[in-house]
Amino acid sequence: DAGITQSPRYKITETGRQVTLMCHQTWSHSYMFWYRQDLGHGLRLIYYSAAADITDKGEVPDGYVVSRSKTENFPLTLESATRSQTSVYFCASSEWEERYGYTFGSGTRLTVV
Amino acid sequence: GQQVMQIPQYQHVQEGEDFTTYCNSSTTLSNIQWYKQRPGGHPVFLIQLVKSGEVKKQKRLTFQFGEAKKNSSLHITATQTTDVGTYFCAGATGNQFYFGTGTSLTVIP
């Protein structure tokens, strides 16, 4: 799905560093989401956004910050990375109408050492 | 806490056998979606069910939504090696979806 891109695909960072994961979509979808995927936990929602300048917490928001100044971009920042934040991060977007489902990006595999 | 439980966590089948994964919620869901994630890939939307007792089919895949809208199942008939991957359900309560933990399907040729 070329319409939603995440960068970088892979990232290794050190404990305590700030790191930003980027997400860009070209469909002008209203909703955007950040999930983390860990073995045994499935996909857990970190933050979501219903529109530009509107964001809200999901299940596991601690240690993360998001912003959405433009509809197409939804960056996720780890303010001070910890090893427990080692995970695969997926960005997703959706239309207001749920029946079209979520479209996921290819993911960012983040390792915190 | 986990809103949507999914079983089994893993399933190995011989090619040609059937496969079923189950999704259960403690609360009533407004709708449920199913996704497939290939190894190393990202989740891909398969289908959404909205109505109580709804059944939908996509070729060899049959999706059901329970009468009480608290459970759902995905059944694959005569599995093929292309069916390999993890299948997730995602149930909607309020304005959020809660993903199940997924069922990882391995198909042995």
mmCIF file of C-alpha atoms in Angstrom:
data_model
loop_
_atom_site.group_PDB
_atom_site.id
_atom_site.type_symbol
_atom_site.label_atom_id
_atom_site.label_comp_id
_atom_site.label_asym_id
_atom_site.label_seq_id
_atom_site.Cartn_x
_atom_site.Cartn_y
_atom_site.Cartn_z
ATOM 1 C CA ASP A 1 0.000 0.000 0.000
ATOM 2 C CA ALA A 2 2.049 2.928 -1.284
ATOM 3 C CA GLY A 3 -0.458 5.379 0.212
ATOM 4 C CA ILE A 4 0.914 5.146 3.734
ATOM 5 C CA THR A 5 4.640 5.169 4.318
ATOM 6 C CA GLN A 6 6.677 4.812 7.461
ATOM 7 C CA SER A 7 10.284 5.741 8.007
ATOM 8 C CA PRO A 8 12.728 4.497 8.908
ATOM 9 C CA ARG A 9 12.107 0.764 8.367
ATOM 10 C CA TYR A 10 14.735 -0.152 10.920
ATOM 11 C CA LYS A 11 16.228 1.884 13.757
ATOM 12 C CA ILE A 12 18.675 1.114 16.517
ATOM 13 C CA THR A 13 18.987 3.678 19.263
ATOM 14 C CA GLU A 14 20.479 3.931 22.702
ATOM 15 C CA THR A 15 18.611 4.099 25.976
ATOM 16 C CA GLY A 16 17.748 7.675 26.878
ATOM 17 C CA ARG A 17 17.873 9.075 23.365
ATOM 18 C CA GLN A 18 14.955 10.770 21.686
ATOM 19 C CA VAL A 19 13.773 9.147 18.486
ATOM 20 C CA THR A 20 11.007 10.057 16.062
ATOM 21 C CA LEU A 21 9.186 7.644 13.795
ATOM 22 C CA MET A 22 7.554 9.158 10.761
ATOM 23 C CA CYS A 23 4.241 8.324 9.124
ATOM 24 C CA HIS A 24 2.852 9.885 5.958
ATOM 25 C CA GLN A 25 -0.388 9.087 4.135
ATOM 26 C CA THR A 26 -1.554 10.359 0.764
ATOM 27 C CA TRP A 27 -5.283 9.583 1.006
ATOM 28 C CA SER A 28 -6.358 12.437 3.289
ATOM 29 C CA HIS A 29 -7.822 9.896 5.695
ATOM 30 C CA SER A 30 -9.225 11.569 8.771
ATOM 31 C CA TYR A 31 -8.022 9.007 11.287
ATOM 32 C CA MET A 32 -4.462 7.973 11.958
ATOM 33 C CA PHE A 33 -3.135 5.560 14.540
ATOM 34 C CA TRP A 34 0.081 4.304 16.064
ATOM 35 C CA TYR A 35 0.312 0.712 17.237
ATOM 36 C CA ARG A 36 3.108 -1.331 18.706
ATOM 37 C CA GLN A 37 3.328 -5.049 18.119
ATOM 38 C CA ASP A 38 4.991 -7.366 20.581
ATOM 39 C CA LEU A 39 4.903 -11.150 20.853
ATOM 40 C CA GLY A 40 2.048 -12.264 23.064
ATOM 41 C CA HIS A 41 0.387 -8.833 23.062
ATOM 42 C CA GLY A 42 -0.814 -8.451 19.529
ATOM 43 C CA LEU A 43 -1.329 -4.872 18.417
ATOM 44 C CA ARG A 44 -1.683 -2.259 21.120
ATOM 45 C CA LEU A 45 -2.820 1.278 20.428
ATOM 46 C CA ILE A 46 -0.425 4.010 21.516
ATOM 47 C CA TYR A 47 -2.094 7.169 20.214
ATOM 48 C CA TYR A 48 -4.633 8.080 17.611
ATOM 49 C CA SER A 49 -5.824 11.184 15.846
ATOM 50 C CA ALA A 50 -9.254 11.981 14.463
ATOM 51 C CA ALA A 51 -8.095 15.027 12.497
ATOM 52 C CA ALA A 52 -5.325 17.575 12.325
ATOM 53 C CA ASP A 53 -4.552 19.011 15.764
ATOM 54 C CA ILE A 54 -6.731 16.391 17.482
ATOM 55 C CA THR A 55 -4.953 13.543 19.232
ATOM 56 C CA ASP A 56 -5.877 11.160 22.008
ATOM 57 C CA LYS A 57 -4.265 8.454 24.097
ATOM 58 C CA GLY A 58 -4.667 4.762 23.443
ATOM 59 C CA GLU A 59 -3.899 1.777 25.658
ATOM 60 C CA VAL A 60 -0.149 2.331 26.110
ATOM 61 C CA PRO A 61 0.724 6.048 25.688
ATOM 62 C CA ASP A 62 3.353 6.449 28.418
ATOM 63 C CA GLY A 63 6.747 7.519 27.108
ATOM 64 C CA TYR A 64 5.387 8.581 23.706
ATOM 65 C CA VAL A 65 4.396 11.912 22.197
ATOM 66 C CA VAL A 66 2.511 12.573 18.973
ATOM 67 C CA SER A 67 1.549 15.572 16.926
ATOM 68 C CA ARG A 68 -0.565 16.132 13.870
ATOM 69 C CA SER A 69 -0.125 19.599 12.428
ATOM 70 C CA LYS A 70 -1.031 18.371 8.936
ATOM 71 C CA THR A 71 -3.618 15.751 7.970
ATOM 72 C CA GLU A 72 -1.071 13.642 6.102
ATOM 73 C CA ASN A 73 1.614 13.380 8.780
ATOM 74 C CA PHE A 74 1.506 11.747 12.188
ATOM 75 C CA PRO A 75 4.964 11.435 13.758
ATOM 76 C CA LEU A 76 5.549 9.421 16.929
ATOM 77 C CA THR A 77 8.321 10.513 19.289
ATOM 78 C CA LEU A 78 9.894 8.492 22.039
ATOM 79 C CA GLU A 79 11.092 11.205 24.400
ATOM 80 C CA SER A 80 13.683 9.087 26.224
ATOM 81 C CA ALA A 81 13.862 5.603 24.766
ATOM 82 C CA THR A 82 13.842 2.597 27.065
ATOM 83 C CA ARG A 83 14.542 -1.052 26.286
ATOM 84 C CA SER A 84 10.895 -1.894 26.916
ATOM 85 C CA GLN A 85 10.078 0.228 23.888
ATOM 86 C CA THR A 86 11.895 -2.203 21.612
ATOM 87 C CA SER A 87 9.103 -3.256 19.294
ATOM 88 C CA VAL A 88 7.652 -3.094 15.815
ATOM 89 C CA TYR A 89 5.659 0.097 15.345
ATOM 90 C CA PHE A 90 2.840 0.335 12.841
ATOM 91 C CA CYS A 91 1.133 3.450 11.650
ATOM 92 C CA ALA A 92 -2.380 3.099 10.222
ATOM 93 C CA SER A 93 -5.031 5.315 8.717
ATOM 94 C CA SER A 94 -8.723 4.977 8.003
ATOM 95 C CA GLU A 95 -11.684 6.723 6.539
ATOM 96 C CA TRP A 96 -14.316 8.083 8.874
ATOM 97 C CA GLU A 97 -16.452 5.144 7.777
ATOM 98 C CA GLU A 98 -15.083 2.054 9.486
ATOM 99 C CA ARG A 99 -16.231 -0.427 6.872
ATOM 100 C CA TYR A 100 -13.103 0.183 4.839
ATOM 101 C CA GLY A 101 -10.886 -0.999 7.670
ATOM 102 C CA TYR A 102 -7.507 0.264 8.668
ATOM 103 C CA THR A 103 -4.659 0.560 6.182
ATOM 104 C CA PHE A 104 -1.329 -0.140 7.782
ATOM 105 C CA GLY A 105 2.129 1.038 6.862
ATOM 106 C CA SER A 106 5.008 -1.408 6.503
ATOM 107 C CA GLY A 107 6.189 -0.820 10.045
ATOM 108 C CA THR A 108 9.326 0.368 11.805
ATOM 109 C CA ARG A 109 11.382 -2.137 13.733
ATOM 110 C CA LEU A 110 12.913 -0.244 16.638
ATOM 111 C CA THR A 111 15.615 -1.678 18.851
ATOM 112 C CA VAL A 112 16.681 0.166 21.988
ATOM 113 C CA VAL A 113 20.048 -0.937 23.314
ATOM 114 C CA GLY B 1 -6.511 -4.602 29.848
ATOM 115 C CA GLN B 2 -7.120 -6.901 26.929
ATOM 116 C CA GLN B 3 -10.649 -6.388 25.621
ATOM 117 C CA VAL B 4 -10.624 -9.030 22.929
ATOM 118 C CA MET B 5 -9.291 -12.532 23.401
ATOM 119 C CA GLN B 6 -8.355 -14.765 20.506
ATOM 120 C CA ILE B 7 -7.702 -18.503 20.436
ATOM 121 C CA PRO B 8 -5.737 -20.500 19.633
ATOM 122 C CA GLN B 9 -2.461 -18.583 19.710
ATOM 123 C CA TYR B 10 -0.813 -21.015 17.300
ATOM 124 C CA GLN B 11 -2.164 -23.602 14.871
ATOM 125 C CA HIS B 12 -0.291 -26.014 12.657
ATOM 126 C CA VAL B 13 -2.275 -27.801 9.968
ATOM 127 C CA GLN B 14 -1.524 -30.069 7.050
ATOM 128 C CA GLU B 15 -2.225 -28.496 3.718
ATOM 129 C CA GLY B 16 -5.817 -29.296 2.801
ATOM 130 C CA GLU B 17 -7.093 -29.367 6.380
ATOM 131 C CA ASP B 18 -9.513 -26.801 7.718
ATOM 132 C CA PHE B 19 -8.616 -24.062 10.202
ATOM 133 C CA THR B 20 -10.658 -21.977 12.602
ATOM 134 C CA THR B 21 -9.751 -19.097 14.892
ATOM 135 C CA TYR B 22 -12.071 -17.653 17.520
ATOM 136 C CA CYS B 23 -12.418 -14.170 18.903
ATOM 137 C CA ASN B 24 -14.215 -13.398 22.179
ATOM 138 C CA SER B 25 -15.083 -10.177 23.940
ATOM 139 C CA SER B 26 -16.457 -9.590 27.412
ATOM 140 C CA THR B 27 -18.458 -6.643 26.099
ATOM 141 C CA THR B 28 -20.818 -6.231 23.183
ATOM 142 C CA LEU B 29 -19.067 -5.108 20.030
ATOM 143 C CA SER B 30 -20.513 -2.648 17.550
ATOM 144 C CA ASN B 31 -18.620 -4.398 14.781
ATOM 145 C CA ILE B 32 -15.663 -6.665 14.235
ATOM 146 C CA GLN B 33 -12.926 -6.644 11.648
ATOM 147 C CA TRP B 34 -10.488 -9.329 10.544
ATOM 148 C CA TYR B 35 -6.933 -8.820 9.351
ATOM 149 C CA LYS B 36 -4.188 -11.048 7.975
ATOM 150 C CA GLN B 37 -0.509 -10.440 8.530
ATOM 151 C CA ARG B 38 2.011 -12.390 6.494
ATOM 152 C CA PRO B 39 5.348 -13.193 8.167
ATOM 153 C CA GLY B 40 7.463 -10.030 8.159
ATOM 154 C CA GLY B 41 4.585 -7.993 6.771
ATOM 155 C CA HIS B 42 1.909 -5.669 8.007
ATOM 156 C CA PRO B 43 -1.755 -6.361 8.833
ATOM 157 C CA VAL B 44 -4.074 -6.266 5.843
ATOM 158 C CA PHE B 45 -7.801 -5.679 6.213
ATOM 159 C CA LEU B 46 -9.945 -8.647 5.182
ATOM 160 C CA ILE B 47 -13.530 -7.895 6.160
ATOM 161 C CA GLN B 48 -15.905 -6.176 8.569
ATOM 162 C CA LEU B 49 -18.996 -7.708 10.188
ATOM 163 C CA VAL B 50 -21.659 -5.486 11.699
ATOM 164 C CA LYS B 51 -24.925 -7.363 12.137
ATOM 165 C CA SER B 52 -25.793 -9.916 14.805
ATOM 166 C CA GLY B 53 -25.412 -13.438 13.371
ATOM 167 C CA GLU B 54 -23.851 -12.125 10.181
ATOM 168 C CA VAL B 55 -21.964 -14.577 7.961
ATOM 169 C CA LYS B 56 -19.731 -13.503 5.103
ATOM 170 C CA LYS B 57 -17.624 -15.550 2.721
ATOM 171 C CA GLN B 58 -14.525 -14.761 0.726
ATOM 172 C CA LYS B 59 -13.664 -17.797 -1.389
ATOM 173 C CA ARG B 60 -12.417 -20.389 1.148
ATOM 174 C CA LEU B 61 -12.763 -18.008 4.122
ATOM 175 C CA THR B 62 -15.976 -17.834 6.164
ATOM 176 C CA PHE B 63 -16.475 -15.142 8.784
ATOM 177 C CA GLN B 64 -19.182 -15.208 11.446
ATOM 178 C CA PHE B 65 -20.371 -12.678 14.005
ATOM 179 C CA GLY B 66 -22.135 -14.114 17.039
ATOM 180 C CA GLU B 67 -25.768 -13.487 17.842
ATOM 181 C CA ALA B 68 -24.810 -11.576 21.000
ATOM 182 C CA LYS B 69 -22.112 -9.654 19.101
ATOM 183 C CA LYS B 70 -19.517 -10.766 21.620
ATOM 184 C CA ASN B 71 -17.719 -13.362 19.547
ATOM 185 C CA SER B 72 -16.606 -14.053 16.027
ATOM 186 C CA SER B 73 -14.845 -16.746 14.064
ATOM 187 C CA LEU B 74 -12.832 -17.142 10.911
ATOM 188 C CA HIS B 75 -12.884 -20.518 9.198
ATOM 189 C CA ILE B 76 -10.619 -21.477 6.312
ATOM 190 C CA THR B 77 -11.592 -24.507 4.261
ATOM 191 C CA ALA B 78 -8.881 -26.659 2.716
ATOM 192 C CA THR B 79 -5.893 -24.565 3.733
ATOM 193 C CA GLN B 80 -3.158 -23.733 1.253
ATOM 194 C CA THR B 81 0.422 -22.637 1.855
ATOM 195 C CA THR B 82 -0.615 -19.121 0.841
ATOM 196 C CA ASP B 83 -2.823 -18.985 3.946
ATOM 197 C CA VAL B 84 0.238 -18.868 6.214
ATOM 198 C CA GLY B 85 0.283 -15.868 8.507
ATOM 199 C CA THR B 86 -1.273 -14.405 11.618
ATOM 200 C CA TYR B 87 -4.971 -13.651 11.677
ATOM 201 C CA PHE B 88 -6.204 -10.858 13.928
ATOM 202 C CA CYS B 89 -9.671 -9.863 14.900
ATOM 203 C CA ALA B 90 -10.371 -6.305 15.994
ATOM 204 C CA GLY B 91 -13.502 -5.475 17.916
ATOM 205 C CA ALA B 92 -15.020 -2.025 18.170
ATOM 206 C CA THR B 93 -16.337 -0.738 21.470
ATOM 207 C CA GLY B 94 -17.136 2.925 21.656
ATOM 208 C CA ASN B 95 -14.816 4.690 19.247
ATOM 209 C CA GLN B 96 -11.830 2.371 19.516
ATOM 210 C CA PHE B 97 -10.811 -0.961 18.104
ATOM 211 C CA TYR B 98 -9.146 -3.531 20.306
ATOM 212 C CA PHE B 99 -7.058 -6.065 18.457
ATOM 213 C CA GLY B 100 -6.954 -9.659 19.563
ATOM 214 C CA THR B 101 -3.585 -11.295 20.187
ATOM 215 C CA GLY B 102 -3.804 -13.119 16.884
ATOM 216 C CA THR B 103 -3.638 -16.728 15.727
ATOM 217 C CA SER B 104 -0.486 -17.743 13.917
ATOM 218 C CA LEU B 105 -1.254 -20.295 11.209
ATOM 219 C CA THR B 106 1.391 -22.624 9.842
ATOM 220 C CA VAL B 107 0.489 -24.796 6.879
ATOM 221 C CA ILE B 108 2.595 -27.894 6.381
ATOM 222 C CA PRO B 109 2.862 -28.902 2.711
#
